[in-house]
CSV table of C-alpha atoms in Angstrom, one decimal:
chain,number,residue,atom,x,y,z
A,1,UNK,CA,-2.9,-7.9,6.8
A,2,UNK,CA,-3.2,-6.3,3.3
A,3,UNK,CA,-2.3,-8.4,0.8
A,4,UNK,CA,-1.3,-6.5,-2.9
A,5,UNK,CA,-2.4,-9.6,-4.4
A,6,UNK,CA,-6.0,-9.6,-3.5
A,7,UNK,CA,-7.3,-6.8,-5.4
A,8,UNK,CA,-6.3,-3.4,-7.2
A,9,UNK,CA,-7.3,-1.5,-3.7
A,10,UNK,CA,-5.4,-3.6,-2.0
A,11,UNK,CA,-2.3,-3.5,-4.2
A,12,UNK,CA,-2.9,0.9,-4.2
A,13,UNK,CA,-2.8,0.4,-0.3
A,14,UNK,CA,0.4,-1.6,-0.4
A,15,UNK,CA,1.7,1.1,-3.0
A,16,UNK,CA,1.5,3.6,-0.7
A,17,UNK,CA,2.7,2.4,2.4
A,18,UNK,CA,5.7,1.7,0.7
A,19,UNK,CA,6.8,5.0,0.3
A,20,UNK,CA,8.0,7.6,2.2
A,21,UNK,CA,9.1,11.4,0.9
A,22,UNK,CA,12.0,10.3,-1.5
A,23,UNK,CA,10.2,11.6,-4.3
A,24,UNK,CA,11.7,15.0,-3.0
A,25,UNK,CA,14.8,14.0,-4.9
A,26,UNK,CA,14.4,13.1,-8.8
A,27,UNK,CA,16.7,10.8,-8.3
A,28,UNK,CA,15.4,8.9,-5.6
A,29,UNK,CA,12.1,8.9,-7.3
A,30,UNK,CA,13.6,7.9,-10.3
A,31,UNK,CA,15.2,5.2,-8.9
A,32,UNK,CA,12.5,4.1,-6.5
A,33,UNK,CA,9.3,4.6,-7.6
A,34,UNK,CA,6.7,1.6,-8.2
A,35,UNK,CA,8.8,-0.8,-5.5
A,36,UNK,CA,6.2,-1.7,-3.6
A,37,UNK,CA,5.4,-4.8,-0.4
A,38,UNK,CA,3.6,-7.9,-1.4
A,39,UNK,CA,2.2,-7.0,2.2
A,40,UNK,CA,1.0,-4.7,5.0
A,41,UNK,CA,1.0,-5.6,8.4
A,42,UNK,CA,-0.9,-2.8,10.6
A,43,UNK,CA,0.5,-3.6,14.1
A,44,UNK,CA,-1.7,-2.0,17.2
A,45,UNK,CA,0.2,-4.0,19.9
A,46,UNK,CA,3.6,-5.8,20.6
A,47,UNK,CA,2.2,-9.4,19.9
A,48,UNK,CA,1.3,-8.2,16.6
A,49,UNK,CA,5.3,-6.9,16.1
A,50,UNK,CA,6.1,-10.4,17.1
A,51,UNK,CA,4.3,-12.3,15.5
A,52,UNK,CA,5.0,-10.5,12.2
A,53,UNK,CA,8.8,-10.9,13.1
A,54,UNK,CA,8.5,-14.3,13.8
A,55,UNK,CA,6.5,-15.0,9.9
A,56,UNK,CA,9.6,-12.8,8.4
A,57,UNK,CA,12.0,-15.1,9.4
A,58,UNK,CA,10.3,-18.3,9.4
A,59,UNK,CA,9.6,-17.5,5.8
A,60,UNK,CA,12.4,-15.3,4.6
A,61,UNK,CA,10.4,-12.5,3.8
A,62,UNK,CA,11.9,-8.8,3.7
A,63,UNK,CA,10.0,-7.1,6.3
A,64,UNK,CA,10.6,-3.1,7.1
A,65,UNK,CA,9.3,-1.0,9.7
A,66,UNK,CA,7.4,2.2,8.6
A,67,UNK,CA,5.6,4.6,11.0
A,68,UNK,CA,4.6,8.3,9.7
A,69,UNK,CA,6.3,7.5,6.5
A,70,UNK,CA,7.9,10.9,6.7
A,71,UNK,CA,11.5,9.7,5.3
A,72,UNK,CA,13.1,11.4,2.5
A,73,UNK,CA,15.8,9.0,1.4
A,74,UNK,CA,13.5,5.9,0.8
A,75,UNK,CA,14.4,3.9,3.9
A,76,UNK,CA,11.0,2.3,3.8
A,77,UNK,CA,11.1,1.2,-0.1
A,78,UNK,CA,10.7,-2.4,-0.7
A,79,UNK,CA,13.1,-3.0,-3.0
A,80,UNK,CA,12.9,-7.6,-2.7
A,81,UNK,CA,9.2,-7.0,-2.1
A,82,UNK,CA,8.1,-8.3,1.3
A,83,UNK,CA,6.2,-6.8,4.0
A,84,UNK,CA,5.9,-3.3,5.6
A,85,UNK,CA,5.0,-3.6,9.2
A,86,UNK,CA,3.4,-0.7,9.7
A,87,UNK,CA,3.6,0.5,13.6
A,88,UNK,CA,1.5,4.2,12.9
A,89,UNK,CA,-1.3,2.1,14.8
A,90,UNK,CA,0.8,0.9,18.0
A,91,UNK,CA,0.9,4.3,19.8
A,92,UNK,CA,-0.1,5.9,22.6
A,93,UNK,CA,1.9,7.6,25.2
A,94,UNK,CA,2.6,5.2,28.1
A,95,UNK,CA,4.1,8.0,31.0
A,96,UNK,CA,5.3,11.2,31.0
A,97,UNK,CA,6.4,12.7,34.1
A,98,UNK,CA,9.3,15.1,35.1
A,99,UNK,CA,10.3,15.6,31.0
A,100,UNK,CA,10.8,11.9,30.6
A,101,UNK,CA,8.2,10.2,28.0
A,102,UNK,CA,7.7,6.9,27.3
A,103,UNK,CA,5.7,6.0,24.4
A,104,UNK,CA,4.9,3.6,21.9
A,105,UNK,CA,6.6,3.5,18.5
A,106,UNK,CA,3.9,4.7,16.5
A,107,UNK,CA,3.1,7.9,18.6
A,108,UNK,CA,3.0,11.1,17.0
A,109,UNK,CA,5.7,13.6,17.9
A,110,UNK,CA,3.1,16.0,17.8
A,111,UNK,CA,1.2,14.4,20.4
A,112,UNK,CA,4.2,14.0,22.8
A,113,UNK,CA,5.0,17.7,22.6
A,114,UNK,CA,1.5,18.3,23.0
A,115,UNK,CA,0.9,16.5,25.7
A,116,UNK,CA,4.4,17.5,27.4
A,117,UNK,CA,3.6,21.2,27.3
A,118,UNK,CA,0.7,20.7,29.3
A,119,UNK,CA,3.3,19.7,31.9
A,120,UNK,CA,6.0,23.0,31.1
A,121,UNK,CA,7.8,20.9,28.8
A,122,UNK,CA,8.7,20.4,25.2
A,123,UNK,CA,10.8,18.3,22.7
A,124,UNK,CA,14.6,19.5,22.7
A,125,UNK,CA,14.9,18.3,19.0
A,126,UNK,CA,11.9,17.2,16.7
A,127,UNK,CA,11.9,17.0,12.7
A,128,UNK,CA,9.8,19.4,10.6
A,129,UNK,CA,7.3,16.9,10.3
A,130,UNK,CA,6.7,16.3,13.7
A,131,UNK,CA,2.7,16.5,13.2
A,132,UNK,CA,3.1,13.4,10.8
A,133,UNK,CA,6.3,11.7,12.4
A,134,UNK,CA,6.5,8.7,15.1
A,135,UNK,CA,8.9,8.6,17.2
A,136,UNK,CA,9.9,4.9,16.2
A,137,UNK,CA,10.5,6.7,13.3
A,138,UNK,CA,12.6,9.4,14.4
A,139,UNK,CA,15.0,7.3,16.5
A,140,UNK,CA,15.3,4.6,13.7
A,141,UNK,CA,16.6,7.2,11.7
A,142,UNK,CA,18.8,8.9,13.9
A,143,UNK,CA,17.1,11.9,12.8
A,144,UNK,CA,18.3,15.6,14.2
A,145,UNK,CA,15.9,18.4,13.9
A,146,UNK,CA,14.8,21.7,15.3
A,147,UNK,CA,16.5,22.2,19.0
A,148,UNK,CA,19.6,19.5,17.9
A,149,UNK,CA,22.2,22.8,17.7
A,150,UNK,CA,21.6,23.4,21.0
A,151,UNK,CA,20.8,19.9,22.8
A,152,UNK,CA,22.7,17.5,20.3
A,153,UNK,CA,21.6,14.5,18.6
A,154,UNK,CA,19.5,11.8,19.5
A,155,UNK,CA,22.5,9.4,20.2
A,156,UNK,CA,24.5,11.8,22.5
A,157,UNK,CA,23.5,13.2,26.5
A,158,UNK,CA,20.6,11.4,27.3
A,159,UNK,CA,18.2,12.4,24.9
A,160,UNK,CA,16.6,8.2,24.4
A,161,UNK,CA,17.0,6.7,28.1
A,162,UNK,CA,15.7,3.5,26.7
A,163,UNK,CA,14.3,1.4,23.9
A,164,UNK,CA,12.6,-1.9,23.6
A,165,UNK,CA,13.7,-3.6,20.5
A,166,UNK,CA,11.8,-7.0,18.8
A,167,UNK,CA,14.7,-9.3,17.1
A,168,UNK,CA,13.5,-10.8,13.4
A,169,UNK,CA,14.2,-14.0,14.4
A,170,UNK,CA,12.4,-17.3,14.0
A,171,UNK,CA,11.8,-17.0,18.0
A,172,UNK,CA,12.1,-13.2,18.3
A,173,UNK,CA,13.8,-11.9,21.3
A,174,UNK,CA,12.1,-8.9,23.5
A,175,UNK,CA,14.9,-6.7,24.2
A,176,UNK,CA,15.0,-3.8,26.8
A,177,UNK,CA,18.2,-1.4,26.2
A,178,UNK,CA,19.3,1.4,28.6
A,179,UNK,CA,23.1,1.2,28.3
A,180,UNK,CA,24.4,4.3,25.8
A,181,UNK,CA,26.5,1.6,23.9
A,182,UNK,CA,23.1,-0.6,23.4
A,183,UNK,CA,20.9,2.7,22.4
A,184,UNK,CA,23.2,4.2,20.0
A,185,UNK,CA,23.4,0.5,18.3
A,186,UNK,CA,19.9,0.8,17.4
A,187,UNK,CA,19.9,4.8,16.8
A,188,UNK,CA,19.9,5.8,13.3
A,189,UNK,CA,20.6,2.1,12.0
A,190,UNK,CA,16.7,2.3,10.4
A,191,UNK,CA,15.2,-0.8,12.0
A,192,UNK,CA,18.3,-3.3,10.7
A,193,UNK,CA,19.2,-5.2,13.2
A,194,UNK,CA,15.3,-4.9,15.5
A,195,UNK,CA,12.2,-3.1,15.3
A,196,UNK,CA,11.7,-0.4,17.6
């Protein structure tokens, strides 16, 4: 946990961690800049998710999910304060077998489509900043990309087969969604109603 109140390089830290990319648009930046969290939490496994879920809501903190930080319309910026959870450090790419991946929420796209064109496959849609990009990331923002004109959105044929989604609840709830109707709940709604 990185605290903003414990010392200027602390409070830097939170700083940036609380941005994304929406100083692309002046007014965004205008609008946006110097929000930052009162708090980081650098999650590396799924107790860590819940157990910062569990702190949000016991304590009515504002808690919102970042992974690459790539956003451009400032999705991650703390705007009540609060804590980022930041997921970048809970990766890793659990199976991938017959063009089906399962990963962690703070894997790189880069290393899924690296790793799947070892094996003759490769992303059907992926952001320009895939090298930077999670893929928490990605399907909390509903994101289309490169390959979407042909193969469609992330919400539509089969393109996320499952998700497991933490509640931000005073006992969080571990939630394992396959059912279209359940996925495209969670798709695109930026982490608002469970962290991917």
């Amino acid at each position: 946990v990185i605290l903003a109140s414990a010392g200027a390089n602390q409070k830097r830290e939170c700083l940036r961690r609380s941005r994304d990319y929406f100083w692309y648009s002046p007014i965004l930046k205008k609008k946006l800049d110097g929000y930052s969290a009162d708090a980081v939490v650098a999650a590396t496994k799924e107790e860590h998710v819940v157990a910062a879920a569990r702190a949000a809501a016991t304590y009515n903190v504002p808690i919102i999910t970042r992974g690459g930080g790539t956003g451009n319309y400032g999705q991650i910026s703390p705007v009540r304060g609060g804590a980022i959870l930041d997921v970048s450090g809970f990766c890793g790419i659990i199976s991938l077998n017959d063009g089906v991946c399962r990963a962690f929420a703070g894997t790189k796209l880069s290393e899924i489509e690296d790793t799947a064109r070892q094996q003759g496959w490769e992303l059907r849609q992926h952001p320009s900043t895939r090298r930077e990009a999670t893929i928490g990331g990605f399907v909390a923002g509903g994101s289309t990309g490169h390959g979407a004109l042909l193969h469609g959105g992330l919400a539509e044929d089969g393109a996320v087969l499952g998700l497991t989604v933490i509640s931000a609840e005073k006992e969080p709830r571990i939630l394992h969604l396959s059912e279209p109707n359940e996925l495209n709940s969670v798709i695109h709604a930026y982490g608002t109603n469970g962290i991917i």
